PDB file of C-alpha atoms (C1' of nucleotides) in Angstrom:
ATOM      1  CA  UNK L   1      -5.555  24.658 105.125  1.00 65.00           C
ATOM      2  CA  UNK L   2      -1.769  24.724 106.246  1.00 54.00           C
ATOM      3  CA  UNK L   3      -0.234  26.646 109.063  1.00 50.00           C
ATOM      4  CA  UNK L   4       1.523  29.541 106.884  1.00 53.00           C
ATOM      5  CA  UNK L   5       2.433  32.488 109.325  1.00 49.00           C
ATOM      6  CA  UNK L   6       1.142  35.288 107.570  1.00 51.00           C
ATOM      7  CA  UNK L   7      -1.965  33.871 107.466  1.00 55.00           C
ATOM      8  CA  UNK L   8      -4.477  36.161 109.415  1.00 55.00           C
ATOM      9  CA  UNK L   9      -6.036  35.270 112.834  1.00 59.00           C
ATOM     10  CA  UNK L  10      -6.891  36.556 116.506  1.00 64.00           C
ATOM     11  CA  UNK L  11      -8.109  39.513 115.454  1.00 73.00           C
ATOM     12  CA  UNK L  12     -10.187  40.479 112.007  1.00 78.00           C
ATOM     13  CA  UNK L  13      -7.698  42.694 110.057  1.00 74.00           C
ATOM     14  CA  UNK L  14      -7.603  44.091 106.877  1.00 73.00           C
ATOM     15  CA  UNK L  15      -7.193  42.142 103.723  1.00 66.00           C
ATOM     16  CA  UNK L  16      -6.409  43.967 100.464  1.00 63.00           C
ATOM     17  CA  UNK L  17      -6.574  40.527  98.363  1.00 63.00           C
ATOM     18  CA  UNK L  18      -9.094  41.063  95.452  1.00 60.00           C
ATOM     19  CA  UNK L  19      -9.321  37.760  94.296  1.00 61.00           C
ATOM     20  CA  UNK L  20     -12.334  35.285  94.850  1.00 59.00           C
ATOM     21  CA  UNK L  21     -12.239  33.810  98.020  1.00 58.00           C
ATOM     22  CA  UNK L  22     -11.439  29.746  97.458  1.00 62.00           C
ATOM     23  CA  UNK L  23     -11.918  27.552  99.983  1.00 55.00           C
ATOM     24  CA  UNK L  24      -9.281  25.568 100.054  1.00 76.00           C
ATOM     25  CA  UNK L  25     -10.179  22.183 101.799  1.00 91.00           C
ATOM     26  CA  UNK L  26     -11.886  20.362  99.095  1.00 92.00           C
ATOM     27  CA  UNK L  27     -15.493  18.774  99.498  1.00 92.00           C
ATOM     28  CA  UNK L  28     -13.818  15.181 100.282  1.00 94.00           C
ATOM     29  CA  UNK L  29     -11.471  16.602 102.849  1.00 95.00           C
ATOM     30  CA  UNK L  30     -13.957  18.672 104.569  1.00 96.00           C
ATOM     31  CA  UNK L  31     -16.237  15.850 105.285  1.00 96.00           C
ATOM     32  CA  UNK L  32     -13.637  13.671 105.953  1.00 96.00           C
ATOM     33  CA  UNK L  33     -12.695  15.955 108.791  1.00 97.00           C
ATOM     34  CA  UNK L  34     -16.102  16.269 109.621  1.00 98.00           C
ATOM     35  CA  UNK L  35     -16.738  12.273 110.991  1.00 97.00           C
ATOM     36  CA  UNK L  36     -13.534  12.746 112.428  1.00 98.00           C
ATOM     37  CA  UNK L  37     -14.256  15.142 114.658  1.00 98.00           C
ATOM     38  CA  UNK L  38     -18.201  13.924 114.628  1.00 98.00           C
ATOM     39  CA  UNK L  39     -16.742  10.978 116.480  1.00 98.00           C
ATOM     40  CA  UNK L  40     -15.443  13.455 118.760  1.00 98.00           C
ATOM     41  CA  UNK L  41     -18.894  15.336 119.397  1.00 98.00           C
ATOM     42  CA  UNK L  42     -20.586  12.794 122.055  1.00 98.00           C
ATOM     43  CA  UNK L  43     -20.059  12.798 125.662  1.00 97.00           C
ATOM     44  CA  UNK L  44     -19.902   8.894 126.522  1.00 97.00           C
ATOM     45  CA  UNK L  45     -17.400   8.257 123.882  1.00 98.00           C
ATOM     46  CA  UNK L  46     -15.179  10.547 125.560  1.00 98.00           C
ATOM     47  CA  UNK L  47     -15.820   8.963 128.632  1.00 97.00           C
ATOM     48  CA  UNK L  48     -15.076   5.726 127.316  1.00 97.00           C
ATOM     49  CA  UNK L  49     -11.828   6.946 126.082  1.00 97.00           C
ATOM     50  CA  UNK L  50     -10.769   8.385 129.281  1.00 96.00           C
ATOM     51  CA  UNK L  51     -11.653   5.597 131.211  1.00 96.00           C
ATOM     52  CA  UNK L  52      -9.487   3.163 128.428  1.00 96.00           C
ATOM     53  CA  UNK L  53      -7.048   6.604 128.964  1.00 94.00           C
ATOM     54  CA  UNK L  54      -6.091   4.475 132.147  1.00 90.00           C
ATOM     55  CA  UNK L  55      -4.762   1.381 130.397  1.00 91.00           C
ATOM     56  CA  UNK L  56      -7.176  -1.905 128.749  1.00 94.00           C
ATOM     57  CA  UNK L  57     -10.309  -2.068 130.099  1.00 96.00           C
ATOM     58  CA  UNK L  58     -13.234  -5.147 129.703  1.00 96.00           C
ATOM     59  CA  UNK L  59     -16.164  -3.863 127.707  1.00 97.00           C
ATOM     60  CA  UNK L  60     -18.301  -4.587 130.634  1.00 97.00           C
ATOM     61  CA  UNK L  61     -15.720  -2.878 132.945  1.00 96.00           C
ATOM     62  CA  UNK L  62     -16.150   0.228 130.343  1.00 96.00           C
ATOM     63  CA  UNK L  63     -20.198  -0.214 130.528  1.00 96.00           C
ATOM     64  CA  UNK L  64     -19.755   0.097 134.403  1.00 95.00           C
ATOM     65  CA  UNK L  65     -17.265   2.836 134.559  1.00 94.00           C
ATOM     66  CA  UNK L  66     -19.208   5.044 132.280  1.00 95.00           C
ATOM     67  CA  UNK L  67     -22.931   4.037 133.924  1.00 95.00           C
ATOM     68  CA  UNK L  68     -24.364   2.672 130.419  1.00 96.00           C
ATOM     69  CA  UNK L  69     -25.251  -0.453 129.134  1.00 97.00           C
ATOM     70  CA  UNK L  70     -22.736  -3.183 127.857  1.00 97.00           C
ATOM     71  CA  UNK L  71     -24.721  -2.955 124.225  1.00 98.00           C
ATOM     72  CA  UNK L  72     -24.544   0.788 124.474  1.00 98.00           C
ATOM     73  CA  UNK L  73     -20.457   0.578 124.779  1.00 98.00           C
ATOM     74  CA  UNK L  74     -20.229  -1.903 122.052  1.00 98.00           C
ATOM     75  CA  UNK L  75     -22.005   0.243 119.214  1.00 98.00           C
ATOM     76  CA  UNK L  76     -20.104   3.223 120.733  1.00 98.00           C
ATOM     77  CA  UNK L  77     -16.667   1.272 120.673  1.00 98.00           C
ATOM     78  CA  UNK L  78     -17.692  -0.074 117.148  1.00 98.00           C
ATOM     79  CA  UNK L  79     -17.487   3.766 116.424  1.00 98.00           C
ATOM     80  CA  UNK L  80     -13.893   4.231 117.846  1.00 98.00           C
ATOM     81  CA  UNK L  81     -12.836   1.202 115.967  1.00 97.00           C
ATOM     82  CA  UNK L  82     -13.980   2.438 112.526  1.00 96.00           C
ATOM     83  CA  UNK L  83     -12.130   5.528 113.263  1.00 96.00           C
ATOM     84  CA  UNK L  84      -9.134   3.681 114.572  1.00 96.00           C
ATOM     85  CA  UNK L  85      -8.983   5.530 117.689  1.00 97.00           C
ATOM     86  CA  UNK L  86      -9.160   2.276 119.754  1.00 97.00           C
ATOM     87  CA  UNK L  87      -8.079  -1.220 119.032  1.00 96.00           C
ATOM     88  CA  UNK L  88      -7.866  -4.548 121.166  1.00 97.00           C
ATOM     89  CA  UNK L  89      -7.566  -7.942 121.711  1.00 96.00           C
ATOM     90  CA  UNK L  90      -9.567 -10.529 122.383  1.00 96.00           C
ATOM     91  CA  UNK L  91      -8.619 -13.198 125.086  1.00 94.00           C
ATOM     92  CA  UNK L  92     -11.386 -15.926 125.537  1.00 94.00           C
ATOM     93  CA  UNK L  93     -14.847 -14.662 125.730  1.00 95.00           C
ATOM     94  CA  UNK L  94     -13.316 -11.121 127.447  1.00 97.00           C
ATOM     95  CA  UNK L  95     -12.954  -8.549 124.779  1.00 97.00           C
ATOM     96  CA  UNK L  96      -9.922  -5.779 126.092  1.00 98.00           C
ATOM     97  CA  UNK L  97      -9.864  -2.144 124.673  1.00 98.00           C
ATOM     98  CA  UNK L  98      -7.208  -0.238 124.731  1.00 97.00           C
ATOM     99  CA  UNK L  99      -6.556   3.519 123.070  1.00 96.00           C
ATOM    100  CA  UNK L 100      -4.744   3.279 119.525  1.00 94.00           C
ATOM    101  CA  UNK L 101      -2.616   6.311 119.610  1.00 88.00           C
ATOM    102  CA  UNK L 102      -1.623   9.473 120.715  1.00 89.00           C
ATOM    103  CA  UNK L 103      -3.412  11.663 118.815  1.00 93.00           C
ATOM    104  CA  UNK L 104      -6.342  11.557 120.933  1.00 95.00           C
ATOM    105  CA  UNK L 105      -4.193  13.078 123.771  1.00 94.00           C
ATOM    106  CA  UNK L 106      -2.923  15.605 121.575  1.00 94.00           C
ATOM    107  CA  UNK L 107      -6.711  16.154 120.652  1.00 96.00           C
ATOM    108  CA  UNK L 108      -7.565  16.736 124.195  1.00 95.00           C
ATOM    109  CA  UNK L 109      -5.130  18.757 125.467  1.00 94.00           C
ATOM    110  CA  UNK L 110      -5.522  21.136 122.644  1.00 95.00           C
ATOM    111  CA  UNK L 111      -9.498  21.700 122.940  1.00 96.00           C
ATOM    112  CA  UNK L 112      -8.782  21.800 126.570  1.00 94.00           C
ATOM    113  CA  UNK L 113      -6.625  24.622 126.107  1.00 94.00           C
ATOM    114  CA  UNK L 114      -9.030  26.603 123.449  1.00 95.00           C
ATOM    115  CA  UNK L 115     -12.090  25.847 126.081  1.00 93.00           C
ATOM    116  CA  UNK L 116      -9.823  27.325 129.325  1.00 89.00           C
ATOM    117  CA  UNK L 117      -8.905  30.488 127.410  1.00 81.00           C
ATOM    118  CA  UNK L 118     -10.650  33.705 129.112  1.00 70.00           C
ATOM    119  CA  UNK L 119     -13.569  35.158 127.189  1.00 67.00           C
ATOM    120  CA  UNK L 120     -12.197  38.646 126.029  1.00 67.00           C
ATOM    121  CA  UNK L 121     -13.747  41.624 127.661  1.00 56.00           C
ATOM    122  CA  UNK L 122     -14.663  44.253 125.456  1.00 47.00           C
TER     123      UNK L 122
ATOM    124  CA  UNK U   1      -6.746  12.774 130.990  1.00 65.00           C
ATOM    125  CA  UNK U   2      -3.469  13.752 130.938  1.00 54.00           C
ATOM    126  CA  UNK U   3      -0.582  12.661 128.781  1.00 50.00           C
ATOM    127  CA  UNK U   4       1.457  10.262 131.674  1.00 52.00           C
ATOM    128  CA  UNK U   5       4.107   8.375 129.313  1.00 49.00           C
ATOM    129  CA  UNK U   6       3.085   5.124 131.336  1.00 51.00           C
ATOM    130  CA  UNK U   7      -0.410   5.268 129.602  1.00 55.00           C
ATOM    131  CA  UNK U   8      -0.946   2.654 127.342  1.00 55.00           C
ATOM    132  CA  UNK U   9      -1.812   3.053 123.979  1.00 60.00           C
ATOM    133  CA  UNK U  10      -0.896   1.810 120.425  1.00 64.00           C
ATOM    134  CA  UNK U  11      -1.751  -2.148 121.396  1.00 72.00           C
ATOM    135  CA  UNK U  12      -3.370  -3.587 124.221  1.00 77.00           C
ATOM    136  CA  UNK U  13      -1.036  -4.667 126.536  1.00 74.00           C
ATOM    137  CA  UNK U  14      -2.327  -6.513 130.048  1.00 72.00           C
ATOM    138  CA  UNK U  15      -3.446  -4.586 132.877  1.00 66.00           C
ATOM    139  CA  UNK U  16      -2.793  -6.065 136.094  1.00 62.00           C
ATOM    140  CA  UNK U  17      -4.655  -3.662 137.948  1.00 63.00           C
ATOM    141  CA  UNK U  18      -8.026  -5.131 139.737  1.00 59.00           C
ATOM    142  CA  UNK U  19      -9.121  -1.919 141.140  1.00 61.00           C
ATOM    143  CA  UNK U  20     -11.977  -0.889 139.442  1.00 59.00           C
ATOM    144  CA  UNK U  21     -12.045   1.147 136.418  1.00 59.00           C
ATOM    145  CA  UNK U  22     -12.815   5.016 136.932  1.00 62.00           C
ATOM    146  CA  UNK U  23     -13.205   7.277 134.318  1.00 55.00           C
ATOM    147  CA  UNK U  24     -11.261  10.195 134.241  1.00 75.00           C
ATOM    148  CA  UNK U  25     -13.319  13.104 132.970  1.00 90.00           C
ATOM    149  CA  UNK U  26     -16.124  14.533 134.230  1.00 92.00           C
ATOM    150  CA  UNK U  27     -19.312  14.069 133.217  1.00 92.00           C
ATOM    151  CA  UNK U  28     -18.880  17.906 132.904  1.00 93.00           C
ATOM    152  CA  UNK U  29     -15.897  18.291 130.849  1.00 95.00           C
ATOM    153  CA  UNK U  30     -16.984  15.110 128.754  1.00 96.00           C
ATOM    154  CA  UNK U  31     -20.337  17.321 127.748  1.00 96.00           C
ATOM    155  CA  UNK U  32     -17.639  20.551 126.902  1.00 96.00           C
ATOM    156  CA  UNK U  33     -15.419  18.535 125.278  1.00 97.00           C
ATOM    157  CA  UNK U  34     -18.110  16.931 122.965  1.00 98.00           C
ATOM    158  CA  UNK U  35     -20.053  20.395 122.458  1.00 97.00           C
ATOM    159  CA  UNK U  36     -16.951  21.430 120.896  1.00 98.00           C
ATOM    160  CA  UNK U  37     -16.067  18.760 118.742  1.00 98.00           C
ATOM    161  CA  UNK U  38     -19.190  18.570 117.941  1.00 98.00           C
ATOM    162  CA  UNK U  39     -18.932  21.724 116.344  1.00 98.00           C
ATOM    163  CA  UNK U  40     -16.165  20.584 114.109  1.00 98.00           C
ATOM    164  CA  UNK U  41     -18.653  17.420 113.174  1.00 98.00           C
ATOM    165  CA  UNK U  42     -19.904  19.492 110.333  1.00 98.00           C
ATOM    166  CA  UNK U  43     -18.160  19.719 106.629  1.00 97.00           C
ATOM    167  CA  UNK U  44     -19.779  23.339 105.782  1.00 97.00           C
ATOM    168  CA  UNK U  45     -18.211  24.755 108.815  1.00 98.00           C
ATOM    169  CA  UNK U  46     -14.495  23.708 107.977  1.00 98.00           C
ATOM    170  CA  UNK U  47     -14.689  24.590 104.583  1.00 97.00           C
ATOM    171  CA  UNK U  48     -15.926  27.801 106.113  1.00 97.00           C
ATOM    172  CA  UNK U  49     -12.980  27.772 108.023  1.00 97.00           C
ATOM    173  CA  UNK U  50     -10.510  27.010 105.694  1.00 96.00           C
ATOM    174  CA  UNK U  51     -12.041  29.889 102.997  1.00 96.00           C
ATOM    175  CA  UNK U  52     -11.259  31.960 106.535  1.00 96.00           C
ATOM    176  CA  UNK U  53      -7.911  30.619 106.867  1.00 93.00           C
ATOM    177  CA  UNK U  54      -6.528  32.832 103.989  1.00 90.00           C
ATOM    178  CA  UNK U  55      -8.013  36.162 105.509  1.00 91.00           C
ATOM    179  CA  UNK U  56     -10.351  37.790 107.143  1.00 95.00           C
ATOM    180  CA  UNK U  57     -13.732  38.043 104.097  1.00 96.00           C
ATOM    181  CA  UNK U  58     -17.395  38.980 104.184  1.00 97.00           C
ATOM    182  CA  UNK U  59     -20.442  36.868 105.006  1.00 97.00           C
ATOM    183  CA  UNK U  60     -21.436  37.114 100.835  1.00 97.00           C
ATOM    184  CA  UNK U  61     -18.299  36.539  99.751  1.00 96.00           C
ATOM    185  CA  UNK U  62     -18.130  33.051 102.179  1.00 96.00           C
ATOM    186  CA  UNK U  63     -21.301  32.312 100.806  1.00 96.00           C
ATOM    187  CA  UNK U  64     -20.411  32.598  97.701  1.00 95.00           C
ATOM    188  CA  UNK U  65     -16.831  30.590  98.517  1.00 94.00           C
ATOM    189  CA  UNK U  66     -18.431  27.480  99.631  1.00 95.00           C
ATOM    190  CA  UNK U  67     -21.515  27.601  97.166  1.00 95.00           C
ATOM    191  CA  UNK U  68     -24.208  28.037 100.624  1.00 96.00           C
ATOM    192  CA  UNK U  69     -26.882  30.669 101.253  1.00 97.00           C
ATOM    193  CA  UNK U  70     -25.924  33.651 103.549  1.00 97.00           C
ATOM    194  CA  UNK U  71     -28.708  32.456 105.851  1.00 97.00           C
ATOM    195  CA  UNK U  72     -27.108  29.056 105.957  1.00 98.00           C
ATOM    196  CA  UNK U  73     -23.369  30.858 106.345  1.00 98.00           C
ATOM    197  CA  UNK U  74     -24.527  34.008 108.872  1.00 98.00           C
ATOM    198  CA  UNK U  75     -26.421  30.256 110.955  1.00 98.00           C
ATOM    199  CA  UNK U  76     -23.424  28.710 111.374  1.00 98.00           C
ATOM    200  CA  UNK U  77     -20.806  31.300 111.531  1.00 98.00           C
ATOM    201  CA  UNK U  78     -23.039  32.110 115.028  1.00 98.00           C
ATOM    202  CA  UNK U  79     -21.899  28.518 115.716  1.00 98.00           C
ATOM    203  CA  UNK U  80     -18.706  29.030 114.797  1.00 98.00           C
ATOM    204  CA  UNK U  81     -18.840  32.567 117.313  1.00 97.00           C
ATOM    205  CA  UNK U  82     -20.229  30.698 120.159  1.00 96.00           C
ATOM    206  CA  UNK U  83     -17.212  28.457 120.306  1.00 96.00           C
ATOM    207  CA  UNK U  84     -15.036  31.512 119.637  1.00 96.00           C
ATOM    208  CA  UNK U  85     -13.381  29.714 116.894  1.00 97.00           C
ATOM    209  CA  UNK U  86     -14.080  32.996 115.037  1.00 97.00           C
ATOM    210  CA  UNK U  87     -14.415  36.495 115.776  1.00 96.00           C
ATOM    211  CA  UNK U  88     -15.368  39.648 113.241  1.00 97.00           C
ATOM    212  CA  UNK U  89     -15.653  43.586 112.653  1.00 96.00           C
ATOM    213  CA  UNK U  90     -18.510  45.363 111.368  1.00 96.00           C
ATOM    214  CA  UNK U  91     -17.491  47.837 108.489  1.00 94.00           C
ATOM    215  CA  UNK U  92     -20.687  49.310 107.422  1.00 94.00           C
ATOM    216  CA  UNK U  93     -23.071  47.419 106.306  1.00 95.00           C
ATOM    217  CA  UNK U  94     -20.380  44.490 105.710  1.00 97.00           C
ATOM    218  CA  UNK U  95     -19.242  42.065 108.898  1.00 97.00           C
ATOM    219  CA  UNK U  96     -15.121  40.739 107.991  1.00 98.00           C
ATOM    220  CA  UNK U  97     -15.165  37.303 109.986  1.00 98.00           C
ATOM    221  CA  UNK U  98     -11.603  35.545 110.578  1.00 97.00           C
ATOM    222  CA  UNK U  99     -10.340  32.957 112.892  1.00 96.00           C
ATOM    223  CA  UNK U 100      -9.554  33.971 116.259  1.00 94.00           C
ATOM    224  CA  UNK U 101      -6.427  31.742 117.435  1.00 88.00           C
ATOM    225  CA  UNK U 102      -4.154  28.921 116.315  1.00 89.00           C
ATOM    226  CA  UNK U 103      -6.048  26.311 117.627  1.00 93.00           C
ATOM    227  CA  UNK U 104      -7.955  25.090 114.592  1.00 95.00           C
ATOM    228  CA  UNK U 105      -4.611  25.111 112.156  1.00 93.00           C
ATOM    229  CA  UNK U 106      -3.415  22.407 115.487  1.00 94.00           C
ATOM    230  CA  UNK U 107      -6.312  20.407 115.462  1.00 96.00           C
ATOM    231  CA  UNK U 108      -6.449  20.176 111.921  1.00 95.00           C
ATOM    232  CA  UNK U 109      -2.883  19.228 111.612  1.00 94.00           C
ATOM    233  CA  UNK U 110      -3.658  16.888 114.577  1.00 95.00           C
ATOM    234  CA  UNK U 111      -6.671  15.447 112.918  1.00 96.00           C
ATOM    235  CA  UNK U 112      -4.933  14.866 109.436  1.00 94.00           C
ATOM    236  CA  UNK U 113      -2.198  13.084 110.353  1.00 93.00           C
ATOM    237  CA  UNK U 114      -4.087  10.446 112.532  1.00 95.00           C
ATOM    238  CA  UNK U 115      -6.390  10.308 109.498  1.00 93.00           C
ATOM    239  CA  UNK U 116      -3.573  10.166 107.001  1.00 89.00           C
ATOM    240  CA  UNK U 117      -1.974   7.288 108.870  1.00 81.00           C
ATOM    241  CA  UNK U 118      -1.606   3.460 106.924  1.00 71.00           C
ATOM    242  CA  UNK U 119      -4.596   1.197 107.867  1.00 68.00           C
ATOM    243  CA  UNK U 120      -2.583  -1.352 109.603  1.00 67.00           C
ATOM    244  CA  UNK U 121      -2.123  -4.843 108.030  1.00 56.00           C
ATOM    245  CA  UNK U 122      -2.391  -8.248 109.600  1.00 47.00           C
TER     246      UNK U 122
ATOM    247  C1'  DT A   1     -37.281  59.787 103.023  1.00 64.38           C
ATOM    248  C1'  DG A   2     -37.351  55.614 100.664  1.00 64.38           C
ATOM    249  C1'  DA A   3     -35.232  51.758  98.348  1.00 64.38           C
ATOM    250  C1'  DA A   4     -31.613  48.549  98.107  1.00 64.38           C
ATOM    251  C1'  DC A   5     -28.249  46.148 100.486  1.00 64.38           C
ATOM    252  C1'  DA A   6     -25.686  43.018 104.038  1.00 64.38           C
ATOM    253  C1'  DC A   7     -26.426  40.303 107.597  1.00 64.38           C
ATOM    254  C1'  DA A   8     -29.022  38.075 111.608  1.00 64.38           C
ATOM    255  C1'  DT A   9     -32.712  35.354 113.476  1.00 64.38           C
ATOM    256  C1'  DG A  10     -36.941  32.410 114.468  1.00 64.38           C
ATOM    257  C1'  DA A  11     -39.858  28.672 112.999  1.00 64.38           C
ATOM    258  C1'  DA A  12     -40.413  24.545 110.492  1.00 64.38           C
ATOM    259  C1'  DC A  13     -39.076  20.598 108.258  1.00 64.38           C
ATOM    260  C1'  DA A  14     -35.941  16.832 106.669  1.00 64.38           C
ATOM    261  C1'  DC A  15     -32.294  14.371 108.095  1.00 64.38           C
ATOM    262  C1'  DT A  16     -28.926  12.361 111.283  1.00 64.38           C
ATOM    263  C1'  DT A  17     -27.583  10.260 115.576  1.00 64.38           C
ATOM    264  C1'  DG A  18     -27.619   7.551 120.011  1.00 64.38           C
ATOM    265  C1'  DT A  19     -30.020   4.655 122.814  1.00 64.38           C
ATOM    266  C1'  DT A  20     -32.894   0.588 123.920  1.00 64.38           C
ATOM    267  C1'  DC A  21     -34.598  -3.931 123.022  1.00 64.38           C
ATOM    268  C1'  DA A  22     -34.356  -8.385 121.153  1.00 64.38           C
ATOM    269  C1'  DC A  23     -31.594 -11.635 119.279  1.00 64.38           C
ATOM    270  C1'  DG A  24     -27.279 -13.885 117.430  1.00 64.38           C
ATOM    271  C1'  DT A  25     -22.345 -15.640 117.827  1.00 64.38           C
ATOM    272  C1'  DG A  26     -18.679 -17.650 120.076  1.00 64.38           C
ATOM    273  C1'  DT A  27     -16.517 -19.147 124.559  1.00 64.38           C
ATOM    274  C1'  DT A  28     -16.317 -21.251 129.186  1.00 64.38           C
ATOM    275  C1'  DA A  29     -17.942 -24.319 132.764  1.00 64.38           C
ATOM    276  C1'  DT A  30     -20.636 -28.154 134.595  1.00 64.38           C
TER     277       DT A  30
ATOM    278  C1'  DA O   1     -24.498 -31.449 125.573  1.00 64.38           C
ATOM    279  C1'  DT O   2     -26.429 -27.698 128.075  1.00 64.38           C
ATOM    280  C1'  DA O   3     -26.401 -23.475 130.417  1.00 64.38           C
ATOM    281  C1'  DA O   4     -24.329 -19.260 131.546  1.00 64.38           C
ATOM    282  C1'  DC O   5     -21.542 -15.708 130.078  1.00 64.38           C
ATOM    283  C1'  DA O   6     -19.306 -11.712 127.242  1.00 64.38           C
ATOM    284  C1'  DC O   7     -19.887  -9.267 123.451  1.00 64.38           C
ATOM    285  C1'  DG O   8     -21.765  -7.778 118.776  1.00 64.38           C
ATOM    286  C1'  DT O   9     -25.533  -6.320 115.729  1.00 64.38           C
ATOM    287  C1'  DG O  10     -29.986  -4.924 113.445  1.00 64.38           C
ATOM    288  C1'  DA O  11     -34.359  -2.529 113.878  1.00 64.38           C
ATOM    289  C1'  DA O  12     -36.893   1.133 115.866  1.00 64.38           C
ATOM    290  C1'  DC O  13     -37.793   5.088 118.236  1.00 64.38           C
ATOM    291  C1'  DA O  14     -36.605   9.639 120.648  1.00 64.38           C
ATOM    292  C1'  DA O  15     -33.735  13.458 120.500  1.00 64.38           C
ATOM    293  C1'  DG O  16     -30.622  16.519 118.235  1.00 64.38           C
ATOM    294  C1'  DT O  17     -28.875  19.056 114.009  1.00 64.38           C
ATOM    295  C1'  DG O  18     -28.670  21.830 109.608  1.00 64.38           C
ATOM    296  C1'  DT O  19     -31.022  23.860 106.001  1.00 64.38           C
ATOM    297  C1'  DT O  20     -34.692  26.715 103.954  1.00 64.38           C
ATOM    298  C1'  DC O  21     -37.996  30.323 104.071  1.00 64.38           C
ATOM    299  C1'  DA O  22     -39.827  34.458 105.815  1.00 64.38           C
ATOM    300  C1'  DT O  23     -38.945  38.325 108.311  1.00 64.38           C
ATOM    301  C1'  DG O  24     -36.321  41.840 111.107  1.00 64.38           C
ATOM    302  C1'  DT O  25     -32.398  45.206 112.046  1.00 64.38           C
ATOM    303  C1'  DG O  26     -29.176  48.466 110.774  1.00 64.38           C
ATOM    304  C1'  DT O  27     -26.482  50.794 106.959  1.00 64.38           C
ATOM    305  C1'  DT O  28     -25.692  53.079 102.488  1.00 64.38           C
ATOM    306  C1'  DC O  29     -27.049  55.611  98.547  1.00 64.38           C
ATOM    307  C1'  DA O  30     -30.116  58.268  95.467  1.00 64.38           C
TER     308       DA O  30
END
DNA sequence: TGAACACATGAACACTTGTTCACGTGTTAT
DNA sequence: ATAACACGTGAACAAGTGTTCATGTGTTCA
């Protein structure tokens, strides 16, 4: 799936093409995608990413900020970590979190864009 | 969440600020956001999308595309119509889905190259 | 009109996921 | 050394999700 211009969206029109549809992402690459953005699919771990969205943040700072247990933030920053979207740094018995990367911005701000959009009227 | 360029990210860096932590989204917007990434948490639906990527094409000829039933297709293209990642035509007894913006091809791209990036080393 | 077709939908079931609870590890303080 | 603390982890259970199967709706064709 690239981002060819001719391709066809916003509105369904007509495609002359004979040829078998192929989907192009391949089994690997689609589920790949899919735990990426499965990761993305619960509320508390986008809590917990705003909140670290602020700057590094104490797990049981986190487990405060977001109402939920310290235990509960640990298997959900576990998560993060395996999908490198947070990293940190451990200093004594404190753990700090802080976000990896950008791409979780750019992640946010386009969704936040799709979900704004007007429903069409019709 | 926004996209301030004194947010930290990339390492954790210390964070001299005692106040205490707040987290930014809503428990609102957290559940919206996560509805709709949840969405994308699911390797049938991209390679769904990305058969719908090259054109507009009919719910049999999906099916057929990404080896599913048309039950299990017509389920989740309703899925994909709720989120209005998709939109369609009727033509007879035939329904020609496509995508309905730009947004996926961004969030793809998005999602690729954070997944694409070198594990670091240490 | 009746049969075949294309798609949608509801119920049910298997499977996945997130939380809680109990416990373990490593660090700090007395 | 001992206790308190901060965090991580495994098992288990409740809740959510995706598929299949059966059926329903609307269209086309003979």
């Amino acid at each position: 799936m690239n981002n060819r211009p001719d391709l066809q969206a916003n509105q369904c029109s007509e495609n002359h093409d004979d040829s078998p549809v192929t989907a192009i992402l391949s089994l690997e690459k689609a589920q790949r995608m899919a735990e990426f953005f499965g990761v993305l699919g619960d509320p508390n771990r986008w809590r917990i990413l705003s909140a670290l969205a602020m700057g590094e943040h104490r797990v049981r700072d986190l487990a405060a900020a977001v109402d939920m247990s310290e235990s509960a933030v640990s298997h959900q920053l576990r998560i993060l970590r395996t999908m490198r979207l947070v990293s940190y740094r451990k200093r004594g018995r404190n753990v700090f979190y802080c976000l990896k990367d950008d791409h979780i911005f750019n992640l946010y701000r386009e969704a936040s864009e799709h979900l704004d959009e007007p429903p069409e009227v019709e």
